[in-house]
Coordinates of C-alpha atoms in Angstrom, one line a residue:
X1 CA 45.8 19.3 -9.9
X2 CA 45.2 21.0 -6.2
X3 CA 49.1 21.2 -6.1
X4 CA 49.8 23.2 -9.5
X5 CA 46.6 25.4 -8.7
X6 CA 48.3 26.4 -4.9
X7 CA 51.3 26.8 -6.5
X8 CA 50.2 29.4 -9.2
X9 CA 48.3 30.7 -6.4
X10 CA 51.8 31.4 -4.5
X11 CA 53.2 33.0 -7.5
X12 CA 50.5 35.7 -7.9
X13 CA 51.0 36.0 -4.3
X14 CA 47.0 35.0 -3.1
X15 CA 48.5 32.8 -0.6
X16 CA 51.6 32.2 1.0
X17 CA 54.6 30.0 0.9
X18 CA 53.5 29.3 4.4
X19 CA 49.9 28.3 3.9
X20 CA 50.8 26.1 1.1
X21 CA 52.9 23.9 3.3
X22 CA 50.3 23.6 5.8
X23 CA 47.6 22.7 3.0
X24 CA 49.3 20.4 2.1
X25 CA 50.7 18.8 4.8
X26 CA 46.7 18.8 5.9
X27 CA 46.2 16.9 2.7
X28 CA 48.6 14.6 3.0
X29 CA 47.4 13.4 7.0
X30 CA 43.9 13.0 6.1
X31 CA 43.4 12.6 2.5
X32 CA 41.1 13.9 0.0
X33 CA 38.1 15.8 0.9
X34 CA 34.9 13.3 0.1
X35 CA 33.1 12.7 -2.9
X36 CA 29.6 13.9 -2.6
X37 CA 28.1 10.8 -4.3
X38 CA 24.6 10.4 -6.2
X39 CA 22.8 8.7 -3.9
X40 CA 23.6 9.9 -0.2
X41 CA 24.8 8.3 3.0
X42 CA 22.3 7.2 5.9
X43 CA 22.8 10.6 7.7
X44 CA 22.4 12.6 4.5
X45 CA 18.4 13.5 3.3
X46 CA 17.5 11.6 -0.7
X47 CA 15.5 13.1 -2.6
X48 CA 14.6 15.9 -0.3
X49 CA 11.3 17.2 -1.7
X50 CA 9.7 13.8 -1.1
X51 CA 11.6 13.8 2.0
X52 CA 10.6 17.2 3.2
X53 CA 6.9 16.7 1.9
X54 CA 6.5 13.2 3.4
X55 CA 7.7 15.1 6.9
X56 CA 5.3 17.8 6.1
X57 CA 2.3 15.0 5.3
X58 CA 3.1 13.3 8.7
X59 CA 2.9 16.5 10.4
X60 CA -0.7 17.8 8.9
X61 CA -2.1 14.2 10.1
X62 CA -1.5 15.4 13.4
X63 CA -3.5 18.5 13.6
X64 CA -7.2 19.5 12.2
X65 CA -6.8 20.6 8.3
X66 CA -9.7 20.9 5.8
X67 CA -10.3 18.8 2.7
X68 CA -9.5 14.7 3.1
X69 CA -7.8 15.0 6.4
X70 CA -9.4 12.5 9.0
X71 CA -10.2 12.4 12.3
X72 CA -7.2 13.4 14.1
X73 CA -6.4 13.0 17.6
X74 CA -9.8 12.9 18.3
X75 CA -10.0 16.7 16.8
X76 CA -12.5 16.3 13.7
X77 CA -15.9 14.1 13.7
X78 CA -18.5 12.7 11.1
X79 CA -19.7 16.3 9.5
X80 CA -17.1 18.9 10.4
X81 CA -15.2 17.8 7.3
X82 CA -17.9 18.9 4.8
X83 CA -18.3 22.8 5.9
X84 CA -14.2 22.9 5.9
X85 CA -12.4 24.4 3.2
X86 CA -14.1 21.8 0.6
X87 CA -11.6 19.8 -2.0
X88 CA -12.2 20.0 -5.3
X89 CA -16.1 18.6 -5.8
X90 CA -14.8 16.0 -8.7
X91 CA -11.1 15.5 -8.6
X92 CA -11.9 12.1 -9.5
X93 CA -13.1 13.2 -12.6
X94 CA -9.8 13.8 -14.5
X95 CA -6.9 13.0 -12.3
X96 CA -3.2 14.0 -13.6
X97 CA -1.1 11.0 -13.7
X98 CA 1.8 12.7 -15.1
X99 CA 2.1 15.1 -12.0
X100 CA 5.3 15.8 -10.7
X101 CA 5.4 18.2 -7.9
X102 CA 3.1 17.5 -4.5
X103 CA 1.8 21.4 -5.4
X104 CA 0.2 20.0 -8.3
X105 CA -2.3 17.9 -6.3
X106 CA -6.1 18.7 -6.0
X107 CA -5.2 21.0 -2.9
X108 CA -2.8 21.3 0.0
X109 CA -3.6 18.7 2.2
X110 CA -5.0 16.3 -0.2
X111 CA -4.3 12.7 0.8
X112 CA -3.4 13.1 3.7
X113 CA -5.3 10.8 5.3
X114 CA -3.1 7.8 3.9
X115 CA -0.2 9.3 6.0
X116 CA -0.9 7.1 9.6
X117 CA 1.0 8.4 13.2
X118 CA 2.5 5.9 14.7
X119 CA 5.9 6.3 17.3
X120 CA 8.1 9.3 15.9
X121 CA 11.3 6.9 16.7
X122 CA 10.3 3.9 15.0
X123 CA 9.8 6.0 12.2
X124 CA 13.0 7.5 12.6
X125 CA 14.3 3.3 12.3
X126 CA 12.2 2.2 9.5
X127 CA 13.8 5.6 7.7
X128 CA 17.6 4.6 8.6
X129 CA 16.2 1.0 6.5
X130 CA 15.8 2.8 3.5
X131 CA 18.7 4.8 4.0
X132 CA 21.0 1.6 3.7
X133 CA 19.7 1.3 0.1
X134 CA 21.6 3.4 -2.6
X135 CA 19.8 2.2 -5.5
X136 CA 17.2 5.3 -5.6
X137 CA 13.5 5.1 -3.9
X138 CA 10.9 7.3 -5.0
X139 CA 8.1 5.9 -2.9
X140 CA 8.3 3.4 -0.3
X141 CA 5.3 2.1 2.8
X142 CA 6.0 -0.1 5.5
X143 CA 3.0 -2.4 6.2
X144 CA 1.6 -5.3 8.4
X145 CA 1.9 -6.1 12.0
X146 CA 5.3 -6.2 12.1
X147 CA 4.6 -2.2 12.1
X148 CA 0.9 -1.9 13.3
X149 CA 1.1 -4.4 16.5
X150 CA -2.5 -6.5 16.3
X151 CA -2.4 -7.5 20.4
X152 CA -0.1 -8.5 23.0
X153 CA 2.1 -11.3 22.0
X154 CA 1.9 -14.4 24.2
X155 CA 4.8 -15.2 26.4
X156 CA 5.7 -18.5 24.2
X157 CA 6.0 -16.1 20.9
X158 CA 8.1 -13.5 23.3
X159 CA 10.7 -16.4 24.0
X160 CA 11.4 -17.9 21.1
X161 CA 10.9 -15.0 18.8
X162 CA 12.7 -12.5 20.2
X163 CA 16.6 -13.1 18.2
X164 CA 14.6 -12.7 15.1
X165 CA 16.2 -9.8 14.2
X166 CA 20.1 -9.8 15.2
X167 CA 20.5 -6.7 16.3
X168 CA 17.6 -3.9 16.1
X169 CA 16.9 -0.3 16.8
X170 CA 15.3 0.1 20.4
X171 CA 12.4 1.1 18.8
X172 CA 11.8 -1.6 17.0
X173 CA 12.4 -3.8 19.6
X174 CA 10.3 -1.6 21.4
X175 CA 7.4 -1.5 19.2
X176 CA 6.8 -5.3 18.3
X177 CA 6.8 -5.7 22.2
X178 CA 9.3 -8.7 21.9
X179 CA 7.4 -10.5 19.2
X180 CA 9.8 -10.9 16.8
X181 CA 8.2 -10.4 13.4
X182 CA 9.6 -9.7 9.9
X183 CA 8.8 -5.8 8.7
X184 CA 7.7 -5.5 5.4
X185 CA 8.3 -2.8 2.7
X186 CA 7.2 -1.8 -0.8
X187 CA 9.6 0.3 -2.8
X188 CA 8.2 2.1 -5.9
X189 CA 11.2 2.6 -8.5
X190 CA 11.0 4.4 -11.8
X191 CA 13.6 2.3 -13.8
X192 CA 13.6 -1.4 -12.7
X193 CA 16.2 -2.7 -14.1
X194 CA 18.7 0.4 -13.0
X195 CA 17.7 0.0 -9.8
X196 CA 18.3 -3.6 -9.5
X197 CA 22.1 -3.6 -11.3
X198 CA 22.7 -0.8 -8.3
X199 CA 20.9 -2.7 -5.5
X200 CA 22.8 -6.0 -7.0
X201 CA 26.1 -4.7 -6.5
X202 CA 25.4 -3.2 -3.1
X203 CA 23.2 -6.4 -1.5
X204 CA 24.1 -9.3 -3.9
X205 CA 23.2 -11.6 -0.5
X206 CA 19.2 -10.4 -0.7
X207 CA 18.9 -12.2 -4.5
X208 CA 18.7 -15.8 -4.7
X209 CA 20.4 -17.7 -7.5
X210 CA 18.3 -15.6 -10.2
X211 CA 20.7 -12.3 -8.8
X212 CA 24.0 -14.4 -10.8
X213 CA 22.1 -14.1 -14.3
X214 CA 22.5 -10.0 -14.0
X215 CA 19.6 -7.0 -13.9
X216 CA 17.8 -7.7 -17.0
X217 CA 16.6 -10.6 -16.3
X218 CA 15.7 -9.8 -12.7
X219 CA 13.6 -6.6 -14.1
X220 CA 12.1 -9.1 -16.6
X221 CA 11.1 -11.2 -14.3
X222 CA 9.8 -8.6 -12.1
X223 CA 7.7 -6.6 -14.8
X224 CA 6.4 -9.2 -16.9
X225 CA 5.6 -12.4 -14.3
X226 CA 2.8 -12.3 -11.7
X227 CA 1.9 -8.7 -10.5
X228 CA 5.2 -7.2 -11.2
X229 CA 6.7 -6.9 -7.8
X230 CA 9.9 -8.8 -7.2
X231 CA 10.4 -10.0 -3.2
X232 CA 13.6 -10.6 -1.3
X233 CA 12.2 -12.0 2.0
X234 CA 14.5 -13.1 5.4
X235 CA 17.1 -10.3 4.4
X236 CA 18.7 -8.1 7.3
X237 CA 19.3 -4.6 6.9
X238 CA 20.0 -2.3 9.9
X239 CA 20.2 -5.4 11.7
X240 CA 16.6 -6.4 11.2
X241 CA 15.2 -8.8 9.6
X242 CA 13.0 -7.3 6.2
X243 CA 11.7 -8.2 3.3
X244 CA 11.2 -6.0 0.5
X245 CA 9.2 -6.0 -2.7
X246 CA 10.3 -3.7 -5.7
X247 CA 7.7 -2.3 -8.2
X248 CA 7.7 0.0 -10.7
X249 CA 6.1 2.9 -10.1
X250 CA 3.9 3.0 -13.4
X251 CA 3.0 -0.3 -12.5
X252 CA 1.8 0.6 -9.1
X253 CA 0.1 3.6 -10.1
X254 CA -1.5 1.6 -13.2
X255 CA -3.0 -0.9 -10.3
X256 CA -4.4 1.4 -7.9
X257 CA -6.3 3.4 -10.7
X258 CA -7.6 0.9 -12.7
X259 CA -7.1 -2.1 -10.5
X260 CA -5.7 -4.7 -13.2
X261 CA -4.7 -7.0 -10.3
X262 CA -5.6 -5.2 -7.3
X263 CA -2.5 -7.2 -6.1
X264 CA -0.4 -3.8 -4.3
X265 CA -3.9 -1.4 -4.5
X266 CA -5.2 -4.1 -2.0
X267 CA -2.5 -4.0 -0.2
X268 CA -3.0 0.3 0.1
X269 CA -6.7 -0.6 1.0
X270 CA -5.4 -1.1 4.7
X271 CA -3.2 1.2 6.5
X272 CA 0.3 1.7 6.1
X273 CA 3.3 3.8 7.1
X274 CA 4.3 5.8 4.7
X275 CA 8.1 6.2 4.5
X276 CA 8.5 8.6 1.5
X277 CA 5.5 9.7 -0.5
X278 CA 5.4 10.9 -4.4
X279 CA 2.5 13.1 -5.4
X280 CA 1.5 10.7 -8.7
X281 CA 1.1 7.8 -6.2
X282 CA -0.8 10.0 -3.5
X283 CA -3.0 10.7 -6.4
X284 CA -3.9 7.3 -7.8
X285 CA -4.0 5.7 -3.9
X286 CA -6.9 8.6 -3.3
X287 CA -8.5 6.9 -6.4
X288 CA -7.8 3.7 -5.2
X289 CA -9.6 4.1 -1.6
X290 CA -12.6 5.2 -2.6
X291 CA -12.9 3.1 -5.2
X292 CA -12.6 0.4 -2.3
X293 CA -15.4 2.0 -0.1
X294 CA -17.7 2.0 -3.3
X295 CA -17.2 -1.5 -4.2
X296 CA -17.5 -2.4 -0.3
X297 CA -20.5 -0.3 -0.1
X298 CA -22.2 -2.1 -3.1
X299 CA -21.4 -5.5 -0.7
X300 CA -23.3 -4.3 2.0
X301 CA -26.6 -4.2 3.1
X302 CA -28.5 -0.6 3.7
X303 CA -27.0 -0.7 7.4
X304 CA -24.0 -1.7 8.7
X305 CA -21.3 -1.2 11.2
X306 CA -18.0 0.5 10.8
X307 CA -16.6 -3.3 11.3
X308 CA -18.4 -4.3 8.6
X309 CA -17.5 -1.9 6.4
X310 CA -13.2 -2.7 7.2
X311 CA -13.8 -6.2 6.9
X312 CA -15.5 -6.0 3.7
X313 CA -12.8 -3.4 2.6
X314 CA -10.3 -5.5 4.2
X315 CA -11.0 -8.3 2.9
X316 CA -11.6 -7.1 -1.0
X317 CA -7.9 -8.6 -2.2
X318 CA -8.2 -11.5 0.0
X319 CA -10.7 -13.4 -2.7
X320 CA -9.7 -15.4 -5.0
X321 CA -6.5 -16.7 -4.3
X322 CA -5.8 -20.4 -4.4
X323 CA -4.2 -20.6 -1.6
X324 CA -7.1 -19.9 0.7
X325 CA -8.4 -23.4 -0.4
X326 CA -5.3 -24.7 1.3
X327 CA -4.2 -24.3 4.9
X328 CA -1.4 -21.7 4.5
X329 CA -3.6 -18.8 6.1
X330 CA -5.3 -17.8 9.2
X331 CA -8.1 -17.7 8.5
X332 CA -8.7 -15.1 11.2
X333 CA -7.2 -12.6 9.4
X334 CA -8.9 -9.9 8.3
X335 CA -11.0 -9.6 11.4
X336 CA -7.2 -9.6 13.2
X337 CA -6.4 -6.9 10.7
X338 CA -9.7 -4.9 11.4
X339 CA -9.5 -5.5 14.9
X340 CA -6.7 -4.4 15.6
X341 CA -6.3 -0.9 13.4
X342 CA -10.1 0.0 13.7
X343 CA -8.8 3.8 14.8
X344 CA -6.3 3.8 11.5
X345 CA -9.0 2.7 9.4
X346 CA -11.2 5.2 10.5
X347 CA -8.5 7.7 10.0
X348 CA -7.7 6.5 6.4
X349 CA -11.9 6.6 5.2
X350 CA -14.0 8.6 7.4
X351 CA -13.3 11.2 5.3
X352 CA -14.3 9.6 2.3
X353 CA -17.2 8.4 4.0
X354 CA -18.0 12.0 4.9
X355 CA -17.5 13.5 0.9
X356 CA -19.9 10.7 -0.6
X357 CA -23.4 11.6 -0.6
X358 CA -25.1 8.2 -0.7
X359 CA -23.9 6.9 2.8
X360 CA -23.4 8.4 6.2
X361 CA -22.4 7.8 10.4
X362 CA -25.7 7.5 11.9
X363 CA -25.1 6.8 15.4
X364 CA -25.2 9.1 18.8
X365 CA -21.8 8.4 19.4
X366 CA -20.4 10.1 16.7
X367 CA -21.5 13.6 18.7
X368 CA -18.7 13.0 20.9
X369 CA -15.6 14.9 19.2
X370 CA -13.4 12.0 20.8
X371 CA -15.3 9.0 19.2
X372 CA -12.6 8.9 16.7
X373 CA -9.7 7.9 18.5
X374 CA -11.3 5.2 20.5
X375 CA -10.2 1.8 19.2
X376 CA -13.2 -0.5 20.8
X377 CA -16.2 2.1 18.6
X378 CA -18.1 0.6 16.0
X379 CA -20.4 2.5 14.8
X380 CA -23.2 2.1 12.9
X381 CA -23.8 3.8 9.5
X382 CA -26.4 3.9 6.9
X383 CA -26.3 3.8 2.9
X384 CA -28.6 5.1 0.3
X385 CA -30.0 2.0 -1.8
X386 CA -31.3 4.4 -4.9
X387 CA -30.3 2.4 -8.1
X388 CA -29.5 6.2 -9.4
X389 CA -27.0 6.9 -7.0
X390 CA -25.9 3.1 -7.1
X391 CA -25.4 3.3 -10.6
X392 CA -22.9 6.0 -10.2
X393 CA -21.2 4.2 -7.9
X394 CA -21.0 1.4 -10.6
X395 CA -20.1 3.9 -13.2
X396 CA -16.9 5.1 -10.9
X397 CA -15.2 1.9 -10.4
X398 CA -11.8 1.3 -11.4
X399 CA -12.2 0.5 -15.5
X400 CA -10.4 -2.9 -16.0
X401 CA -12.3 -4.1 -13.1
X402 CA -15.8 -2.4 -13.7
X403 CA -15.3 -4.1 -17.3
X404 CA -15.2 -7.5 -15.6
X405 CA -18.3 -6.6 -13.8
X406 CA -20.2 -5.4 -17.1
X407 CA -19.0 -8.6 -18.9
X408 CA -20.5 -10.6 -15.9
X409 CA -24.2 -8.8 -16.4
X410 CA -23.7 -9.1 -19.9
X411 CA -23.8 -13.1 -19.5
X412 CA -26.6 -12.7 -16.9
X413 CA -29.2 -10.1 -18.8
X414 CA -28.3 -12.3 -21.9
X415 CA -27.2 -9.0 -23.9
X416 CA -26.7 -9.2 -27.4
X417 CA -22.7 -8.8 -28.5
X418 CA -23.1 -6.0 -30.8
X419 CA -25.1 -3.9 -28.2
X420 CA -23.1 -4.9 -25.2
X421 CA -20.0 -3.3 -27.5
X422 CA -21.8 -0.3 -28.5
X423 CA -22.8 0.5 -24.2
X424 CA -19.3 -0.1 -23.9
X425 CA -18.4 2.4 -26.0
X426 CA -20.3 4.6 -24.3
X427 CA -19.2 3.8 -21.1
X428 CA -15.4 4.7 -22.1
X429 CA -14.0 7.6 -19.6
X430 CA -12.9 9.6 -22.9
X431 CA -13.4 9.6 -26.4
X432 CA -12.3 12.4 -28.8
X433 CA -14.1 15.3 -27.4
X434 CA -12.8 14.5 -24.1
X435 CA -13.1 13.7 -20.5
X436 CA -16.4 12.5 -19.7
X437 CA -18.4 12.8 -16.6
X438 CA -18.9 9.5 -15.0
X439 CA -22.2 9.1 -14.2
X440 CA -24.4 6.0 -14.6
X441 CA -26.9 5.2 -17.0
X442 CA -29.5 2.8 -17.9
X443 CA -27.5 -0.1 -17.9
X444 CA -25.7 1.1 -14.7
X445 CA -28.6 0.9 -12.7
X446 CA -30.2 -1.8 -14.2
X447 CA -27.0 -3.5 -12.4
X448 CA -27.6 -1.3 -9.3
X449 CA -31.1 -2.6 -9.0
X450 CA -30.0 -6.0 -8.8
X451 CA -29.5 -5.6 -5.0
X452 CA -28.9 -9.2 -3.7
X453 CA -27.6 -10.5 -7.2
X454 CA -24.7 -7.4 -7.1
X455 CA -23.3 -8.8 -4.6
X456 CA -22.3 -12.1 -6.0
X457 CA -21.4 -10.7 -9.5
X458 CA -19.1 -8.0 -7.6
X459 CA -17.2 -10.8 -6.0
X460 CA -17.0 -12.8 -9.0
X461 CA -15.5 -9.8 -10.5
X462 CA -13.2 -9.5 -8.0
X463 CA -12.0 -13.0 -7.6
X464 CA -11.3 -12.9 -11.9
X465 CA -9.5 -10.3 -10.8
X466 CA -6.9 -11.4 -7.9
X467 CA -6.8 -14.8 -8.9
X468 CA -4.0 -15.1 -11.4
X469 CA -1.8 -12.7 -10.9
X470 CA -2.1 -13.6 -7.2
X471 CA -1.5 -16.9 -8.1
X472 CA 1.5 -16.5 -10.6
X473 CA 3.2 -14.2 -8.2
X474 CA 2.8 -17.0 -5.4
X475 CA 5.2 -19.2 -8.1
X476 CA 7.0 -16.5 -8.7
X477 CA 8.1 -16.7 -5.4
X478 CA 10.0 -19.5 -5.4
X479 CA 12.2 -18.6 -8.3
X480 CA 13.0 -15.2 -6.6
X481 CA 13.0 -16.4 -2.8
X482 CA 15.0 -19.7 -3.7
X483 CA 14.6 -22.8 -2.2
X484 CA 15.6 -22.5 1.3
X485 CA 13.9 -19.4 1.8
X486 CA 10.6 -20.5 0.3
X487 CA 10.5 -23.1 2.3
X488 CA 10.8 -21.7 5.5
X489 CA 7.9 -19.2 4.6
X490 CA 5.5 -22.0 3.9
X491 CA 6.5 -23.4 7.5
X492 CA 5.8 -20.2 9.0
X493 CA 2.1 -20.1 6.7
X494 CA 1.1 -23.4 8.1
X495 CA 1.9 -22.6 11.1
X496 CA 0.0 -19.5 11.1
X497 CA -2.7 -21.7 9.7
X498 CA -2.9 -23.6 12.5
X499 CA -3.3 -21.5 15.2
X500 CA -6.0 -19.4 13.6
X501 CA -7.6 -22.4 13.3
X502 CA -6.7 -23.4 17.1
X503 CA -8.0 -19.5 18.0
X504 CA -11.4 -20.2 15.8
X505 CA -11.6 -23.7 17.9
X506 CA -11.5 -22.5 21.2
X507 CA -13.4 -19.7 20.4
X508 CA -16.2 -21.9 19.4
X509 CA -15.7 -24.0 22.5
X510 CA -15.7 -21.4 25.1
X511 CA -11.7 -21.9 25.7
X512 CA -9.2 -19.5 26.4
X513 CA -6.6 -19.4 23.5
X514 CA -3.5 -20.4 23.7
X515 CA -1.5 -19.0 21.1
X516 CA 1.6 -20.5 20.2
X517 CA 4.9 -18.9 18.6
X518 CA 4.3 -16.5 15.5
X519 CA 7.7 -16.6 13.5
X520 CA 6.7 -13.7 11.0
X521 CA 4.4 -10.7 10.0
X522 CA 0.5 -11.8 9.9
X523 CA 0.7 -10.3 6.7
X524 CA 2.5 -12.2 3.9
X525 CA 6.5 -13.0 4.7
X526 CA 7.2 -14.4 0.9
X527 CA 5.0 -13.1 -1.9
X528 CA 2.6 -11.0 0.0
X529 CA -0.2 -13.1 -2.0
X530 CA -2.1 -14.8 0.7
X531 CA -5.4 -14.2 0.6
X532 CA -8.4 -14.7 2.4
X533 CA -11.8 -15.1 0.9
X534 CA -14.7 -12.4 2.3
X535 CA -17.6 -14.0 3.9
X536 CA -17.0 -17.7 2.0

């Protein structure tokens, strides 16, 4: 076609007789120009709004900006955010799922305190990870030591873990200090089963055996066992050793508004790196963290310490799974988890902390502007136990969930069925007038009131919560991992297990710990169920 188009080009005389033959003699030496395909190349930007706003979200984290921005770099503490440019005073109130541009969020630098700094080259390396992947991601988050280092490894877990990945970037190598651990990911699709025939013909090797029977029925499987995130564990990509769990993204956002399973919203609770944001997601996660310092607040006492406050936070989607009761955890983890990322916590709810008005920082330390970047503060804060402002805290939880907690009072006041249905009703977020303003009522803080009894029945409502799904995606697992693979994982568990136990021992005893090699990421390396169970 080129050919007969430079040749009636010649004729008209636009060209040449002489600039035809070196066309195509230029043709002919290095073939056809490319084809600009669908989903780009690792050196070529996809989806460049979410690229370009993701860049933009990681650069406002840096410096002082008004609204939900954190401390950062030291330059914002406890009060300044609440005379800045203010947010929107109940964004909460009717949030926009069906966004679709980042300008449509609550304001400009909303959220962007779940964007958390960490080296700008192994963000550049855990990038060129998702570039390898042609299959389209619309959101995707990095998580668990494997990115956040939790303390120096020990010279035993140097040795023998350091070939764990085959050949990765410097910074990587860099970054996990020699430890060797598996990096996990979370990709958030918008049509599971498209993206899984595309990903299937480009990495066939990351399915198991379930890959031969075809895309349907590794979307079915996906979307309608366990919490509807499919793993492919122990794969490398970019020569390093990954594993990645695929969820649509109506799924995701489903769990961290309404927390159904609070099996991925738990796993947002605690920080992340964000690889490439959308603004629905941003929006529901904002929902989702608060809704987490609520329900952690209504678990704690009228003071506490910023530790407290992580762990209980932390620890929210660690109840309730089975496998606590069996040693496949350290149980050490949360306060590992806490311990470690104390200034990325901080970063991720101070301000939240700072925009509710029933708790507060009340400790001298806080009047130092640099408080926030020091990773060894814990300090001490103070909440408001008024059953009013309680109940409005119960009124704001996620709605599946805050049903389970209504359905536990109803068993404990001994409420009749037919008026338990009609405060129900009443309770709804909307009805055929409209949106409606979520505050508590009678029944809200009659629950509110019951201080130490709260407590357990929250719990309760969060283990009803966690427990199946958690426990159907942990057989899930198996089917999706395949034998081999799930079997190596639940080595690596136990032997997780028992070294927190052998840390929690000498501890005890007044012994130095000797901690042996860790083999994975001391967040989950199969299913990314493992739980651990808050103060039990």
């Amino acid at each position: 076609m080129l050919q007969v188009m430079m040749l009636l080009c010649v004729r008209s005389g636009r060209i040449s007789p002489a600039s035809l033959s070196i066309g195509l003699a230029r043709r002919l030496h290095f073939g056809s120009p490319p084809i600009q395909r669908k989903f780009a190349s690792s050196s070529s930007p996809q989806l460049p709004e979410r690229a370009k706003e993701t860049k933009q979200a990681d650069e406002r984290a840096k410096g002082p900006a008004s609204g939900v921005v954190p401390l950062s770099s030291g330059s914002v503490k406890p009060g300044a955010l609440k005379s800045s440019s203010a947010q929107p005073v109940d964004w909460e109130e009717n949030p926009d799922y069906g966004i679709s541009k980042f300008s449509q969020l609550p304001h400009t630098n909303f959220g962007v305190n779940q964007h958390m700094l960490i080296n700008d080259e192994l963000k550049e390396a855990l990038r060129q990870i998702l570039w390898q992947f042609r299959a389209p991601i619309r959101y995707a988050f990095a998580y668990g030591s494997g990115v956040f280092p939790q303390g120096a490894p020990s010279a035993a877990s140097t040795s023998s873990k350091s070939s764990i990945h085959p050949s990765p970037s410097p910074a990587i190598a860099a970054a996990q200090r020699g430890s060797g651990k598996v990096i996990d990911f979370i990709f958030g699709v918008s049509y599971t089963q498209h993206w899984h025939s595309l990903n299937l013909q480009q990495h066939r090797d990351h399915y198991s055996a379930l890959g031969h029977l075809g895309s349907a029925v590794v979307s079915y499987v996906q979307d309608e066992w366990g919490a509807g995130v499919y793993f492919n564990p122990y794969v490398t990509v970019n020569g390093t050793l990954i594993k990645y769990g695929v969820v649509n993204l109506d799924t995701l956002c489903r769990d961290l508004s309404e927390w159904d399973t609070l099996y991925l919203a738990g796993r947002l609770q605690k920080p992340v790196k964000i690889l490439r944001d959308d603004p629905r997601v941003r929006l529901a996660n904002q929902v989702n963290l608060i809704s987490a310092l609520r329900t952690a607040l209504l678990l704690l006492p009228p003071n506490f310490t910023e530790k407290e406050l992580y762990g209980a936070i932390a620890g929210i989607s660690y109840m309730g799974d089975p496998r606590m009761s069996m040693p496949s955890e350290n149980p050490n983890k949360v306060a590992n988890i806490v311990q470690g990322q104390m200034s990325n916590f901080r970063r991720l709810y101070a301000p939240l902390i700072e925009n509710l008005p029933n708790v507060s920082f009340k400790d001298p330390r806080c009047s130092d502007p640099q408080w926030g970047d020091d990773p060894q503060a814990n300090v001490a804060l103070s909440q408001d136990m008024d059953p009013v402002k309680r109940g409005n805290m119960v009124r704001r939880l996620p709605t599946s969930f805050r049903q389970k907690l209504y359905f536990n009072y109803q068993s404990k006041f001994q409420i009749p069925t037919l008026d338990f249905n009609k405060m129900l009703e009443l309770s709804t977020d909307e009805d055929e007038t409209g949106i409606k303003r979520r505050q508590g009522g009678v029944f809200e803080r009659r629950v509110a009131g019951d201080v130490e009894g709260l407590r357990d029945e929250v719990a309760l409502a969060i283990r009803k919560t966690v427990s199946w799904p958690s426990t159907s995606q942990s057989l899930k697992g198996v089917l999706t991992a395949g034998v081999s693979r799930s079997w190596r994982y639940m080595k690596e568990k136990r032997q997780k297990y028992r070294e927190g136990s052998e840390t929690t021992s000498n501890k005890e005893n007044g012994q130095p710990n000797k901690k042996g090699p860790a083999s994975s990421n001391d967040d989950d390396a199969l299913t990314d169920g493992g739980k651990e169970r808050l103060g039990s």
